XYZ file of C-alpha atoms in Angstrom:
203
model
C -28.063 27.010 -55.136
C -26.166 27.775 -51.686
C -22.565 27.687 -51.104
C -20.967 25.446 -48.703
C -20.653 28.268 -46.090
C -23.945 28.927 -46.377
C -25.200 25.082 -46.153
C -22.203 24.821 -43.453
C -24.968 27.493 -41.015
C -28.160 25.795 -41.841
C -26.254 22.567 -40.760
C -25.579 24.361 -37.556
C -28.664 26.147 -36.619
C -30.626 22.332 -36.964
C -27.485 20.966 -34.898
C -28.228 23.966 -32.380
C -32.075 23.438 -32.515
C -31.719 19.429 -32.509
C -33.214 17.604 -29.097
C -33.264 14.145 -29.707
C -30.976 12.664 -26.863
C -31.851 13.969 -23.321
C -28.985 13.065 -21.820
C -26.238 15.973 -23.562
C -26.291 19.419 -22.366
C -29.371 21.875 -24.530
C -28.233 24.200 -26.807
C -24.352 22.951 -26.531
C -24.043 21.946 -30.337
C -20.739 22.864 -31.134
C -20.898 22.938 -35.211
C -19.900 26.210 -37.653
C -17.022 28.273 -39.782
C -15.142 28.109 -36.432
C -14.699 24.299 -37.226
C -13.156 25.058 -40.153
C -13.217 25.988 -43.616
C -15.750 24.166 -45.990
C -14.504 22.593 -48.317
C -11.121 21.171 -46.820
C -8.610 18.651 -47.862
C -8.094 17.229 -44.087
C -11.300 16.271 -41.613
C -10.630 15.081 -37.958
C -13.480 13.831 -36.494
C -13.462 13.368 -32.740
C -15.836 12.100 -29.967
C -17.409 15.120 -28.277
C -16.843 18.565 -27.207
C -15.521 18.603 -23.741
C -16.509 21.195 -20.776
C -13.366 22.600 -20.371
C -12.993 22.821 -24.247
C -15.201 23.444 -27.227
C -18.129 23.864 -24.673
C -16.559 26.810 -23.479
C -15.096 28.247 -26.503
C -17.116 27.135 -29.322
C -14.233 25.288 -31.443
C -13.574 21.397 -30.933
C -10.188 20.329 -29.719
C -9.170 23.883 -28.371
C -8.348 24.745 -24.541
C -8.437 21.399 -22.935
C -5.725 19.171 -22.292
C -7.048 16.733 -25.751
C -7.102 20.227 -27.529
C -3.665 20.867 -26.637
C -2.270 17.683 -27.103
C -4.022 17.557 -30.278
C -2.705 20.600 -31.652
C 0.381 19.669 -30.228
C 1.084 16.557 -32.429
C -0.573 18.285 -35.387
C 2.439 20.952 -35.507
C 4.834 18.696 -34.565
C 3.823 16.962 -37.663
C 3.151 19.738 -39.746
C 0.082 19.708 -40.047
C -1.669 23.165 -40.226
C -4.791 22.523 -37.866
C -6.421 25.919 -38.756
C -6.834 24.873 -42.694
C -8.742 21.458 -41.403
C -12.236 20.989 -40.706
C -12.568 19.683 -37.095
C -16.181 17.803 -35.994
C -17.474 15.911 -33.524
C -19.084 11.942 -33.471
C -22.102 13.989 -31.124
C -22.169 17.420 -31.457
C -23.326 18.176 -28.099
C -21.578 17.984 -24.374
C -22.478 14.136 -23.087
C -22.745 15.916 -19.370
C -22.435 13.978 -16.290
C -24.232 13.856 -13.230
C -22.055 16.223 -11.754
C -21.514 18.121 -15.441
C -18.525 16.773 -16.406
C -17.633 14.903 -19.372
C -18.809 11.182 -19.950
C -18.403 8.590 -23.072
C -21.134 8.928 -25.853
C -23.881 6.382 -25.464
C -24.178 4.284 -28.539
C -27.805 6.117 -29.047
C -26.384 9.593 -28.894
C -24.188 8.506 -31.587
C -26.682 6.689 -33.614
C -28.943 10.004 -33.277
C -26.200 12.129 -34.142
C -24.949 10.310 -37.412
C -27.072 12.604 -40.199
C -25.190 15.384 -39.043
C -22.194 13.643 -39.322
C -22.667 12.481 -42.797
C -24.166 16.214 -43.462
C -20.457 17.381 -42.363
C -18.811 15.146 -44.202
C -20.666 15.950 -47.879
C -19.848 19.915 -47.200
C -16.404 19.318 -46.105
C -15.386 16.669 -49.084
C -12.243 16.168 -47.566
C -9.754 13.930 -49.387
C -8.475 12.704 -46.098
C -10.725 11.638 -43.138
C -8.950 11.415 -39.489
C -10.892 9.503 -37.226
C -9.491 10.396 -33.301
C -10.835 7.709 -31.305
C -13.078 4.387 -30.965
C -16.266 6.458 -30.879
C -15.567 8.451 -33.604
C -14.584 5.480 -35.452
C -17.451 3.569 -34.632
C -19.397 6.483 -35.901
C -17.510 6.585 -39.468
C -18.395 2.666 -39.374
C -22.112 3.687 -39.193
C -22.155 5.735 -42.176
C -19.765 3.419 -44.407
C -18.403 0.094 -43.260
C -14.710 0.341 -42.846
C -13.051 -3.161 -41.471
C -11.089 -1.099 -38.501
C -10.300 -1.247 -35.523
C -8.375 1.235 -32.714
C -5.467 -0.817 -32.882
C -2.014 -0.130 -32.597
C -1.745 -2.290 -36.046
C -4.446 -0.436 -37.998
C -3.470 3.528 -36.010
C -2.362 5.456 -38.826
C -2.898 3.354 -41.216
C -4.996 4.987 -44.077
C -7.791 3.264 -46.018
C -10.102 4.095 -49.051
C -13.158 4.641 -47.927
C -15.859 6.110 -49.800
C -13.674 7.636 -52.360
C -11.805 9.126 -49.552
C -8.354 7.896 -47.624
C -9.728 7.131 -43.909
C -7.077 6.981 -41.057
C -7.535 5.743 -37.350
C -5.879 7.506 -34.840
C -6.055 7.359 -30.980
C -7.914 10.134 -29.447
C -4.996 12.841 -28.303
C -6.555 12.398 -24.818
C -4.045 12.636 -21.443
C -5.150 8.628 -20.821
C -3.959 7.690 -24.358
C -0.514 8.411 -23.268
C -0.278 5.182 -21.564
C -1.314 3.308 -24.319
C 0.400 5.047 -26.596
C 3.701 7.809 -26.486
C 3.836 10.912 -27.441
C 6.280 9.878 -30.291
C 3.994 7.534 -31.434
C 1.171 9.597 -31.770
C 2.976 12.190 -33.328
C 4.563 9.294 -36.223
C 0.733 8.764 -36.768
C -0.154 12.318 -37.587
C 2.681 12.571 -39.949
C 0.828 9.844 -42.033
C -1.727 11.720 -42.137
C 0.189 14.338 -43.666
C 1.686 12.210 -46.039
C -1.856 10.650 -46.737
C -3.112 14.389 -47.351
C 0.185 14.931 -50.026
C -0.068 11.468 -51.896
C -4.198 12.168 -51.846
C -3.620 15.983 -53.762
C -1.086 14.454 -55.795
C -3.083 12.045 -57.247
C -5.473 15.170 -57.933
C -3.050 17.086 -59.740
């Protein structure tokens, strides 16, 4: 029987092998122990690695403004990013025409959802963070969940699958007109207190 970390890079090298949607970048899977430790208490899952981000460097949510912002709000809530497992919805770069970054299509997340699931099963997190409509859409695809990206339901946490799920808005620049900084930052301090209440309840 294989550890996690061990499962974690067979996971990887069929993410990295996987050609199924012709429209994402080849070989740009972005899945492995840089994503985090397996298991882990905390999961974020968000929509896709970007070109200026984890395309470049290999870790989701690093380098580009949604990485910064991200781990921006996660310190300013205490939350210790480098102890959480961080994912994708797709685990490759949805390119643009001109090689930028474009939305998932509804079929690259539908293709992508086994690996998904896969991550979720190695990581066992007690809390799941889901950063985004697409990534929460994804979630939806693997369990149903009843939510929505609303400013009602955005950290708000939910059991789901034995787990607490929480919607957040992805930590993208645009989100900042939907919702502030201060906001944002009130949301990922429920997810710390999700992650406490979720351990204590453990002990």
């Amino acid at each position: 029987m294989t550890g996690p970390a061990a499962r974690l890079d067979a996971l990887a090298g069929r993410a990295e092998a996987c050609r199924r949607c012709p429209g994402v970048a080849p070989e740009s899977a972005v899945l492995g122990p840089r994503n985090g430790p397996v298991p882990a208490g905390l999961l974020f899952v968000a929509e896709a690695p970007g070109y200026l981000g984890a395309v470049r460097t290999g870790v989701p949510l690093t380098s580009d403004r949604s990485g910064k912002n991200f781990r921006a709000y996660c310190a300013a809530a205490g939350i210790d990013a480098e102890a959480a497992f961080i994912c994708n919805a797709v685990l490759c770069h949805p390119r643009a025409a001109d090689g930028r970054n474009r939305t998932p299509r509804t079929a690259e997340v539908a293709a992508c959802n086994d690996f998904l699931a896969a991550i979720i099963a190695l990581a066992d997190p007690l809390v799941v963070v889901a950063l985004g409509r697409v990534a929460l859409d994804a979630l939806g695809r693997i369990a149903p969940h009843g939510l929505r990206l609303t400013p009602a339901d955005a950290g708000r946490p939910v059991a789901w699958r034995g787990r607490r799920l929480i919607p957040l808005y992805h930590p993208s620049g645009q989100t900042l007109g939907r919702r502030s900084r201060a906001q944002q930052i009130d949301d990922y301090r429920a997810v710390g207190r999700a992650l406490a209440e979720a351990r204590a309840d453990l002990a």
